[in-house]
Amino acid sequence: MHVDARLLEDQSLIEGDICIIGAGAAGISMALDWLDTPYKVILLEGGGFEYEDEIQDSYDGQVTGQKYYPLKSSRLHYFGGTTGHWGGMCSPMDPVDFTEREWVPHSGWPINRKDLDPYYIKAHKCLQLGPFNYDYGYWSKELPNLRSFPMDEEVMWNKMWQYSVARFGKIYKDALITSKNIHLYTYAKATRLESTSQGEHITAVRITNLGGKTQLVKAKKVILACGAIQNTRLLLVSNNNAPKGLGNGHDLVGRYFMEHLEVPSAEFWLTEPFPTDLYSWTFGKTKASAELAFTEKTQKKYQILNGTASLVPLHIGRRQKPKLDTWVDENPKVAMKNMMQEWENAENRAEKENKGAISRAYQLDTRIEQAPNHNSRVSLGKEKDAFGMLRADLHWELTPLDKRSIRKMYEIIALQMGISNVGRIRLLPFLRDEADEGFPDTVNGGWHHMGTTRMAEDPKMGVVDAHCRVHGIDNLYVAGSGCFATSGAPNPTLTLVALALRLSDHIKELMAKRSL
């Protein structure tokens, strides 16, 4: 069922068994997992079913450190969340991503890849993907012309991607609003978590709307699924009985903010044409494609982060403006339109100016995990939004390991392509000086917010435990990529949905025991 919270009486009480705060990919996936169960599930969405700028404004905040996108337009604040305009790129994290790597400070999860595999399969259904199979050999038989570059499989490999066109706000709206046990409340912005005197139990969720009405939600289990930045805000502002904020006894809430660094890094000049569709994709049409990746053995040998390289025709790549220069509008709809228009303009300019030019050249774009960094963080600013919540401040800070890893990636690719005489690699200027550890302003993020409520068994090392429960609070959980201890190379949506479904199963087990 659906309720517009603006129509409720002021100071009314809403009660249920489970309260999920946030109706994006994580929150909706969890709610769907509870359909037709005997439990009353309350799903709170701060916005409505469509974009509204006055609601979106609550995501605005200040950015310092490495240049970043406007916070207001880096996520979508309405039913369906950022799946409303995501690119749909999906691939699971690699086993190495979950391990403690001596060359990556603060790495290591309390779970491993096998713990997530059953939930990756379930996540595929939510995301309307094909089979949970990311083996190049499988896809090379399923699709035509997926010829691979020759390379030593002990050094490099083809990391496969599948593509989702699922817009959660559209495809799952009817299932939720017609459900008997899922109670969706729109215009129900969670602004504070109420707790017991020692902050060890959540007693209520305070919600409000722009009309000034306030309600309380009471549930046995409370799950934050608002995204890494907004989950952080909600924990930090809930400081009535926890002066530093809930779950923040060790000053970790908001720290270790991570992004995927997405940056043009090199040119790839082929010695002769190499016909293949393996390394290209078209949104809405491509079922699977690959990016060049590096084996665990290679990462360990060269002490580098996990990353991939994708190919863009060079005559187009050279004419594209950095995403940070096109995604500048605070309205995400306008920013998206501007970026897509710029990509189209670059293709048109390339076609017009490329008469007679060599066509056997590509730009190599990096997608790489960011090394966990204690100083890269989300904190509270001094200004309040229209809901009365302090806004977020983001300080995005990179490390020398990030830069060194990108440079080494292309040295490895250059060696592999040179050995097979496929082509030659030319580094872009920002990578040529080995002593230069800085990053230019053209370094992009993937709009992937991760790590701010990181997972660890030790409360001194993370905010949530292996089951995403906030340390020290018996009924508060976090769903989403904020729980990632490291970010891996793939876009986070597939993994965050899998992790949310794993959390859902855990809570079902707890609720079943409670009813015995």
Coordinates of C-alpha atoms in Angstrom, one line a residue:
M1 CA 0.0 0.0 0.0
H2 CA 1.0 3.6 -0.5
V3 CA 0.5 6.6 1.8
D4 CA 1.4 10.2 1.1
A5 CA 2.8 11.3 4.4
R6 CA 1.9 14.9 3.8
L7 CA -1.8 13.8 4.3
L8 CA -1.2 12.3 7.7
E9 CA -2.1 14.1 10.9
D10 CA 0.8 15.9 12.5
Q11 CA 2.6 14.0 15.3
S12 CA 0.9 10.7 14.2
L13 CA 2.5 7.3 15.0
I14 CA 3.3 4.7 12.4
E15 CA 4.2 1.2 13.7
G16 CA 5.5 -1.9 12.0
D17 CA 8.0 -4.8 12.2
I18 CA 10.6 -3.5 9.8
C19 CA 11.4 0.0 8.8
I20 CA 13.5 0.6 5.7
I21 CA 14.7 4.2 5.2
G22 CA 15.3 4.9 1.6
A23 CA 13.6 3.6 -1.6
G24 CA 16.5 3.2 -4.0
A25 CA 18.2 0.1 -5.3
A26 CA 19.0 -1.3 -1.8
G27 CA 15.7 -0.3 -0.1
I28 CA 13.4 -1.5 -2.9
S29 CA 15.3 -4.8 -3.3
M30 CA 14.9 -5.5 0.4
A31 CA 11.2 -4.5 0.4
L32 CA 10.5 -6.9 -2.5
D33 CA 12.2 -9.6 -0.6
W34 CA 9.6 -9.2 2.2
L35 CA 6.5 -9.3 -0.1
D36 CA 3.7 -11.6 1.1
T37 CA 5.4 -12.3 4.4
P38 CA 3.5 -12.0 7.7
Y39 CA 5.5 -8.9 8.7
K40 CA 4.5 -5.3 8.3
V41 CA 7.3 -3.5 6.4
I42 CA 7.5 0.3 6.4
L43 CA 9.4 1.7 3.4
L44 CA 10.1 5.4 3.8
E45 CA 10.9 7.6 0.8
G46 CA 11.8 11.3 1.4
G47 CA 10.5 12.4 -2.0
G48 CA 7.6 11.4 -4.3
F49 CA 7.5 9.3 -7.5
E50 CA 9.0 12.0 -9.7
Y51 CA 11.9 14.5 -9.5
E52 CA 11.2 17.7 -7.5
D53 CA 13.9 20.3 -7.1
E54 CA 12.9 21.4 -3.6
I55 CA 13.3 17.8 -2.4
Q56 CA 16.5 17.3 -4.3
D57 CA 18.0 20.4 -2.6
S58 CA 18.4 18.5 0.6
Y59 CA 21.3 16.6 -1.0
D60 CA 23.3 19.8 -1.5
G61 CA 26.5 20.3 0.4
Q62 CA 30.1 21.6 0.3
V63 CA 33.0 19.8 -1.4
T64 CA 36.7 20.2 -0.6
G65 CA 39.9 18.3 -1.6
Q66 CA 39.9 16.6 -5.0
K67 CA 37.5 18.3 -7.4
Y68 CA 34.1 16.6 -7.4
Y69 CA 30.6 16.9 -8.8
P70 CA 27.9 19.1 -7.1
L71 CA 26.6 17.0 -4.3
K72 CA 23.0 18.0 -5.1
S73 CA 23.1 16.3 -8.4
S74 CA 25.3 13.3 -7.6
R75 CA 22.3 11.2 -6.5
L76 CA 18.5 11.2 -7.2
H77 CA 16.1 11.8 -4.3
Y78 CA 12.8 10.2 -5.3
F79 CA 11.2 6.7 -5.5
G80 CA 13.7 4.4 -7.3
G81 CA 16.7 6.5 -6.3
T82 CA 19.6 6.9 -8.7
T83 CA 18.4 3.9 -10.8
G84 CA 16.3 6.6 -12.4
H85 CA 19.3 7.5 -14.6
W86 CA 22.0 4.9 -14.0
G87 CA 24.1 3.4 -16.8
G88 CA 23.3 -0.2 -15.8
M89 CA 26.9 -1.5 -15.7
C90 CA 27.0 -4.7 -13.6
S91 CA 29.8 -7.0 -12.6
P92 CA 30.6 -8.8 -9.3
M93 CA 33.5 -7.9 -7.2
D94 CA 36.5 -10.3 -7.4
P95 CA 37.6 -12.6 -4.6
V96 CA 40.7 -10.5 -4.1
D97 CA 38.6 -7.5 -3.3
F98 CA 37.4 -9.1 0.0
T99 CA 40.9 -10.1 1.2
E100 CA 43.3 -8.3 3.4
R101 CA 46.1 -7.1 1.1
E102 CA 49.3 -6.1 2.8
W103 CA 49.9 -3.4 0.1
V104 CA 46.4 -1.8 0.5
P105 CA 46.0 -0.2 3.9
H106 CA 42.7 -0.9 5.7
S107 CA 41.7 -3.6 3.2
G108 CA 39.9 -6.8 4.1
W109 CA 36.2 -7.6 4.7
P110 CA 34.8 -9.9 7.4
I111 CA 33.0 -11.8 4.6
N112 CA 34.3 -13.3 1.4
R113 CA 33.1 -13.6 -2.2
K114 CA 31.5 -17.0 -1.6
D115 CA 29.3 -15.5 1.1
L116 CA 27.8 -13.2 -1.5
D117 CA 27.5 -15.5 -4.5
P118 CA 24.0 -16.8 -3.6
Y119 CA 22.8 -13.2 -3.3
Y120 CA 24.5 -12.2 -6.5
I121 CA 22.1 -14.7 -8.1
K122 CA 19.1 -13.1 -6.4
A123 CA 20.3 -9.6 -7.3
H124 CA 20.4 -10.6 -10.9
K125 CA 16.6 -11.1 -10.8
C126 CA 16.1 -7.7 -9.2
L127 CA 18.3 -6.0 -11.8
Q128 CA 16.7 -8.1 -14.6
L129 CA 20.1 -9.3 -15.8
G130 CA 21.0 -12.5 -17.6
P131 CA 22.6 -15.6 -16.0
F132 CA 25.0 -15.1 -13.2
N133 CA 27.9 -16.0 -15.4
Y134 CA 30.8 -13.6 -16.0
D135 CA 33.1 -16.0 -17.7
Y136 CA 34.6 -14.8 -21.0
G137 CA 34.5 -18.3 -22.4
Y138 CA 30.7 -18.5 -21.9
W139 CA 29.9 -15.2 -23.5
S140 CA 32.3 -15.7 -26.4
K141 CA 30.0 -18.6 -27.4
E142 CA 26.7 -16.8 -26.6
L143 CA 27.5 -13.6 -28.6
P144 CA 29.1 -13.1 -32.0
N145 CA 32.5 -11.5 -32.6
L146 CA 33.9 -11.4 -29.1
R147 CA 37.4 -11.8 -30.1
S148 CA 39.9 -11.2 -27.3
F149 CA 43.2 -9.4 -27.4
P150 CA 46.0 -12.0 -27.0
M151 CA 47.5 -11.7 -23.5
D152 CA 49.1 -13.8 -20.8
E153 CA 46.1 -15.1 -18.6
E154 CA 48.5 -15.2 -15.6
V155 CA 48.9 -11.4 -16.0
M156 CA 45.6 -10.0 -17.4
W157 CA 42.1 -11.2 -18.2
N158 CA 38.8 -10.0 -19.7
K159 CA 36.5 -8.9 -17.0
M160 CA 33.0 -9.2 -18.3
W161 CA 30.1 -6.8 -17.7
Q162 CA 26.3 -7.2 -18.1
Y163 CA 23.9 -4.3 -18.5
S164 CA 20.7 -3.6 -16.7
V165 CA 18.0 -1.3 -18.0
A166 CA 16.0 -1.7 -14.8
R167 CA 14.6 1.6 -13.5
F168 CA 13.4 0.5 -10.1
G169 CA 11.0 3.4 -9.7
K170 CA 9.1 2.3 -12.8
I171 CA 9.2 -1.5 -12.7
Y172 CA 8.5 -2.1 -9.0
K173 CA 6.1 0.7 -8.2
D174 CA 2.9 -1.3 -8.7
A175 CA 4.2 -4.4 -6.8
L176 CA 4.9 -2.3 -3.8
I177 CA 1.9 0.0 -3.7
T178 CA -0.5 -2.9 -4.2
S179 CA 1.2 -5.1 -1.6
K180 CA -0.7 -5.8 1.6
N181 CA 2.3 -6.0 3.9
I182 CA 4.6 -3.4 2.4
H183 CA 3.6 0.1 3.5
L184 CA 5.3 2.7 1.3
Y185 CA 5.3 6.2 2.6
T186 CA 6.4 9.0 0.2
Y187 CA 7.3 12.5 1.3
A188 CA 8.5 10.9 4.6
K189 CA 12.0 12.3 5.1
A190 CA 13.8 10.6 7.9
T191 CA 15.5 13.5 9.9
R192 CA 16.5 11.8 13.1
L193 CA 16.8 8.5 14.9
E194 CA 15.6 8.4 18.4
S195 CA 17.4 6.1 20.8
T196 CA 17.5 4.9 24.4
S197 CA 19.6 6.9 26.9
Q198 CA 22.8 5.0 26.1
G199 CA 22.1 4.9 22.4
E200 CA 22.1 1.1 22.2
H201 CA 18.6 0.7 20.8
I202 CA 16.6 2.7 18.2
T203 CA 13.2 3.6 19.7
A204 CA 11.8 5.6 16.7
V205 CA 12.5 7.3 13.4
R206 CA 11.4 10.9 13.2
I207 CA 10.1 11.8 9.7
T208 CA 9.0 15.2 8.4
N209 CA 8.0 16.9 5.1
L210 CA 8.3 20.4 3.7
G211 CA 4.9 21.2 5.0
G212 CA 6.2 21.0 8.5
K213 CA 4.4 17.9 9.6
T214 CA 6.2 15.4 11.7
Q215 CA 5.5 11.7 12.4
L216 CA 7.2 9.0 14.4
V217 CA 7.9 5.5 13.1
K218 CA 8.4 2.6 15.5
A219 CA 9.7 -0.8 14.4
K220 CA 11.6 -3.7 15.8
K221 CA 14.4 -3.4 13.1
V222 CA 15.5 -0.2 11.4
I223 CA 17.6 -0.3 8.2
L224 CA 19.3 2.8 6.7
A225 CA 19.2 2.5 2.9
C226 CA 19.6 6.2 1.9
G227 CA 23.0 6.0 0.3
A228 CA 26.5 6.4 1.8
I229 CA 26.3 10.2 2.2
Q230 CA 22.7 10.4 3.5
N231 CA 23.2 7.4 5.9
T232 CA 26.1 9.3 7.3
R233 CA 24.1 12.5 7.8
L234 CA 21.3 10.6 9.6
L235 CA 23.7 8.9 12.0
L236 CA 25.6 12.0 12.8
V237 CA 22.6 14.3 13.4
S238 CA 21.1 11.7 15.7
N239 CA 23.2 12.8 18.6
N240 CA 20.7 13.3 21.5
N241 CA 22.0 10.3 23.4
A242 CA 25.2 9.8 21.5
P243 CA 27.1 13.2 21.4
K244 CA 29.3 12.2 18.4
G245 CA 26.4 10.6 16.6
L246 CA 25.0 7.1 16.5
G247 CA 27.6 4.4 15.8
N248 CA 30.3 7.0 15.9
G249 CA 32.1 6.2 19.2
H250 CA 35.4 5.7 17.3
D251 CA 34.9 8.6 14.9
L252 CA 34.5 6.3 11.9
V253 CA 31.0 7.3 10.6
G254 CA 31.6 9.2 7.4
R255 CA 35.3 8.3 7.1
Y256 CA 36.9 6.2 4.3
F257 CA 34.7 7.8 1.7
M258 CA 35.6 6.1 -1.6
E259 CA 34.8 6.6 -5.3
H260 CA 35.8 4.9 -8.4
L261 CA 38.4 6.9 -10.2
E262 CA 37.3 7.1 -13.9
V263 CA 39.9 8.9 -16.0
P264 CA 41.3 8.9 -19.5
S265 CA 44.8 7.6 -19.1
A266 CA 46.5 6.4 -22.3
E267 CA 46.3 6.0 -26.0
F268 CA 46.3 2.6 -27.6
W269 CA 47.6 2.4 -31.2
L270 CA 47.0 -0.9 -33.0
T271 CA 49.6 -2.2 -35.5
E272 CA 46.7 -3.4 -37.7
P273 CA 42.9 -3.6 -37.5
F274 CA 41.6 -5.9 -34.8
P275 CA 37.9 -6.6 -35.5
T276 CA 36.0 -7.4 -32.3
D277 CA 32.9 -6.3 -30.4
L278 CA 34.2 -7.5 -27.0
Y279 CA 35.4 -4.1 -25.8
S280 CA 32.5 -1.9 -26.9
W281 CA 29.0 -1.4 -25.7
T282 CA 25.8 0.6 -26.5
F283 CA 23.4 1.4 -23.7
G284 CA 20.2 -0.5 -24.0
K285 CA 21.5 -2.9 -26.7
T286 CA 24.7 -4.6 -25.5
K287 CA 24.2 -7.7 -23.3
A288 CA 27.8 -8.2 -22.3
S289 CA 31.2 -6.7 -23.0
A290 CA 34.6 -6.7 -21.4
E291 CA 37.3 -4.5 -19.9
L292 CA 41.0 -5.3 -19.5
A293 CA 41.7 -6.4 -15.9
F294 CA 44.6 -7.7 -13.9
T295 CA 44.9 -11.0 -12.1
E296 CA 45.3 -11.2 -8.3
K297 CA 48.9 -12.5 -9.0
T298 CA 49.7 -9.3 -11.0
Q299 CA 48.2 -7.0 -8.4
K300 CA 50.2 -8.6 -5.7
K301 CA 53.4 -8.6 -7.7
Y302 CA 53.2 -4.9 -8.5
Q303 CA 51.5 -3.9 -5.3
I304 CA 48.6 -2.1 -7.1
L305 CA 44.9 -1.6 -6.6
N306 CA 42.3 -3.5 -8.6
G307 CA 41.2 -1.7 -11.8
T308 CA 40.2 -2.1 -15.4
A309 CA 40.8 -0.3 -18.7
S310 CA 38.1 0.3 -21.3
L311 CA 38.4 1.4 -24.9
V312 CA 37.0 4.5 -26.6
P313 CA 37.7 5.4 -30.2
L314 CA 40.6 7.9 -29.9
H315 CA 39.1 10.4 -32.4
I316 CA 36.1 10.6 -30.1
G317 CA 37.9 10.4 -26.8
R318 CA 40.2 13.3 -27.7
R319 CA 37.3 15.5 -28.3
Q320 CA 35.3 14.7 -25.2
K321 CA 35.3 17.2 -22.3
P322 CA 35.9 15.7 -18.9
K323 CA 32.7 14.7 -17.1
L324 CA 33.6 17.2 -14.3
D325 CA 33.3 20.0 -16.9
T326 CA 29.9 18.9 -18.2
W327 CA 28.2 17.6 -15.1
V328 CA 28.2 21.0 -13.4
D329 CA 24.5 21.8 -13.0
E330 CA 23.0 21.2 -9.6
N331 CA 19.9 19.8 -11.2
P332 CA 20.8 16.2 -12.0
K333 CA 18.3 16.0 -14.9
V334 CA 20.0 19.0 -16.5
A335 CA 23.5 17.7 -15.7
M336 CA 22.7 14.3 -17.3
K337 CA 21.3 16.0 -20.4
N338 CA 24.4 18.2 -20.7
M339 CA 26.8 15.3 -20.4
M340 CA 24.9 13.2 -22.9
Q341 CA 24.8 16.1 -25.3
E342 CA 28.5 16.7 -24.9
W343 CA 29.2 13.0 -25.8
E344 CA 27.0 13.4 -28.9
N345 CA 28.8 16.6 -29.8
A346 CA 32.2 14.9 -29.5
E347 CA 31.1 12.1 -31.8
N348 CA 29.8 14.7 -34.3
R349 CA 33.0 16.7 -34.1
A350 CA 35.1 13.6 -34.5
E351 CA 33.2 12.5 -37.6
K352 CA 33.4 15.9 -39.2
E353 CA 37.1 16.4 -38.4
N354 CA 38.4 12.8 -38.9
K355 CA 38.5 12.7 -42.7
G356 CA 41.4 10.5 -43.8
A357 CA 42.7 10.0 -40.3
I358 CA 43.9 6.6 -39.1
S359 CA 41.1 4.6 -37.4
R360 CA 43.2 2.0 -35.5
A361 CA 43.6 4.0 -32.3
Y362 CA 41.7 4.1 -29.0
Q363 CA 41.7 6.0 -25.8
L364 CA 42.1 3.8 -22.7
D365 CA 39.9 4.9 -19.8
T366 CA 40.6 3.7 -16.2
R367 CA 38.1 2.5 -13.7
I368 CA 39.9 1.7 -10.5
E369 CA 39.2 1.3 -6.8
Q370 CA 40.2 4.1 -4.5
A371 CA 42.5 3.1 -1.6
P372 CA 40.7 3.4 1.7
N373 CA 41.7 6.7 3.2
H374 CA 40.8 7.8 6.8
N375 CA 41.0 11.5 5.7
S376 CA 38.6 11.1 2.8
R377 CA 35.3 11.7 4.6
V378 CA 31.7 13.0 4.9
S379 CA 30.9 15.2 7.8
L380 CA 28.2 17.7 8.8
G381 CA 28.4 21.2 7.7
K382 CA 27.0 24.3 9.4
E383 CA 24.0 25.0 7.2
K384 CA 20.6 23.3 7.5
D385 CA 18.4 22.2 4.7
A386 CA 14.7 22.9 4.4
F387 CA 13.9 19.8 6.6
G388 CA 16.1 21.2 9.4
M389 CA 19.0 18.7 8.9
L390 CA 22.6 19.9 8.8
R391 CA 23.9 19.5 5.3
A392 CA 26.8 17.2 4.3
D393 CA 30.3 18.3 3.7
L394 CA 32.5 16.0 1.5
H395 CA 36.3 16.1 1.6
W396 CA 37.5 13.8 -1.2
E397 CA 41.2 12.9 -0.8
L398 CA 43.3 10.5 -2.9
T399 CA 46.6 8.9 -2.1
P400 CA 49.9 8.2 -3.9
L401 CA 48.8 4.5 -4.2
D402 CA 45.9 5.5 -6.4
K403 CA 48.2 7.4 -8.8
R404 CA 50.9 4.7 -8.9
S405 CA 48.4 2.0 -9.5
I406 CA 47.0 3.7 -12.6
R407 CA 50.5 4.3 -14.1
K408 CA 51.5 0.7 -13.4
M409 CA 48.3 -0.6 -15.1
Y410 CA 49.3 0.9 -18.4
E411 CA 52.9 -0.2 -18.1
I412 CA 51.6 -3.8 -17.8
I413 CA 49.1 -3.4 -20.7
A414 CA 51.9 -1.9 -22.8
L415 CA 54.1 -4.9 -22.2
Q416 CA 51.4 -7.4 -23.0
M417 CA 50.3 -5.7 -26.2
G418 CA 53.9 -5.2 -27.2
I419 CA 54.8 -8.9 -26.7
S420 CA 51.9 -9.9 -29.0
N421 CA 52.6 -7.0 -31.3
V422 CA 48.9 -6.0 -31.2
G423 CA 49.8 -2.3 -30.6
R424 CA 51.6 0.3 -28.5
I425 CA 50.6 2.4 -25.5
R426 CA 51.2 6.1 -25.0
L427 CA 50.6 7.5 -21.5
L428 CA 48.6 10.7 -21.2
P429 CA 50.7 13.6 -19.7
F430 CA 49.5 13.4 -16.1
L431 CA 51.0 9.9 -15.9
R432 CA 54.4 10.5 -17.5
D433 CA 56.3 11.8 -14.5
E434 CA 56.8 9.0 -12.0
A435 CA 57.6 11.5 -9.2
D436 CA 54.3 13.3 -9.7
E437 CA 51.8 11.9 -7.1
G438 CA 49.1 14.5 -7.8
F439 CA 45.9 14.3 -9.8
P440 CA 44.6 16.8 -12.3
D441 CA 41.1 18.3 -12.0
T442 CA 40.1 16.2 -14.9
V443 CA 40.0 13.0 -12.8
N444 CA 36.4 11.9 -12.6
G445 CA 34.4 9.9 -10.1
G446 CA 31.8 7.4 -11.1
W447 CA 29.0 8.9 -8.9
H448 CA 29.7 5.9 -6.7
H449 CA 29.6 6.7 -3.0
M450 CA 31.1 4.0 -0.8
G451 CA 32.8 3.2 2.5
T452 CA 31.4 5.8 4.9
T453 CA 29.9 3.1 7.2
R454 CA 32.5 0.4 6.5
M455 CA 32.2 -3.2 7.5
A456 CA 34.6 -4.7 10.1
E457 CA 34.3 -7.1 13.0
D458 CA 36.2 -4.8 15.2
P459 CA 34.2 -1.6 16.2
K460 CA 37.5 0.3 16.2
M461 CA 37.9 -0.5 12.5
G462 CA 34.4 -0.1 11.1
V463 CA 30.9 1.0 11.7
V464 CA 28.9 -2.1 11.0
D465 CA 29.6 -5.8 11.5
A466 CA 29.5 -8.7 9.0
H467 CA 25.7 -8.6 9.0
C468 CA 25.6 -4.8 8.5
R469 CA 24.4 -4.1 12.0
V470 CA 25.8 -0.9 13.5
H471 CA 28.2 -1.8 16.3
G472 CA 26.8 -1.2 19.7
I473 CA 23.1 -0.8 18.6
D474 CA 21.0 -3.9 18.7
N475 CA 18.4 -3.1 16.1
L476 CA 20.0 -0.7 13.6
Y477 CA 21.4 -1.8 10.2
V478 CA 22.9 -0.2 7.1
A479 CA 22.2 -1.4 3.6
G480 CA 24.2 -0.1 0.6
S481 CA 27.7 0.6 -0.6
G482 CA 28.6 2.6 2.5
C483 CA 29.2 -0.8 4.0
F484 CA 32.0 -1.6 1.5
A485 CA 35.4 -2.0 3.2
T486 CA 37.1 -1.7 -0.2
S487 CA 35.4 -0.7 -3.4
G488 CA 36.8 -3.1 -6.0
A489 CA 36.8 -2.1 -9.7
P490 CA 33.1 -2.7 -10.7
N491 CA 30.3 -0.3 -10.4
P492 CA 28.7 -0.9 -7.0
T493 CA 25.0 -1.5 -7.7
L494 CA 25.1 -5.3 -8.2
T495 CA 27.1 -5.8 -5.1
L496 CA 25.1 -3.5 -2.9
V497 CA 21.9 -5.2 -3.9
A498 CA 23.4 -8.6 -3.2
L499 CA 24.6 -7.3 0.2
A500 CA 21.2 -5.9 1.0
L501 CA 19.5 -9.2 0.1
R502 CA 22.0 -11.0 2.4
L503 CA 21.0 -8.6 5.2
S504 CA 17.4 -9.2 4.4
D505 CA 17.9 -13.0 4.9
H506 CA 19.7 -12.4 8.2
I507 CA 16.9 -10.2 9.6
K508 CA 14.3 -12.9 8.5
E509 CA 16.2 -15.4 10.6
L510 CA 16.3 -13.1 13.6
M511 CA 12.5 -12.3 13.3
A512 CA 11.7 -16.0 13.0
K513 CA 13.7 -16.8 16.2
R514 CA 11.9 -13.9 17.9
S515 CA 8.5 -15.4 17.0
L516 CA 9.3 -18.9 18.4

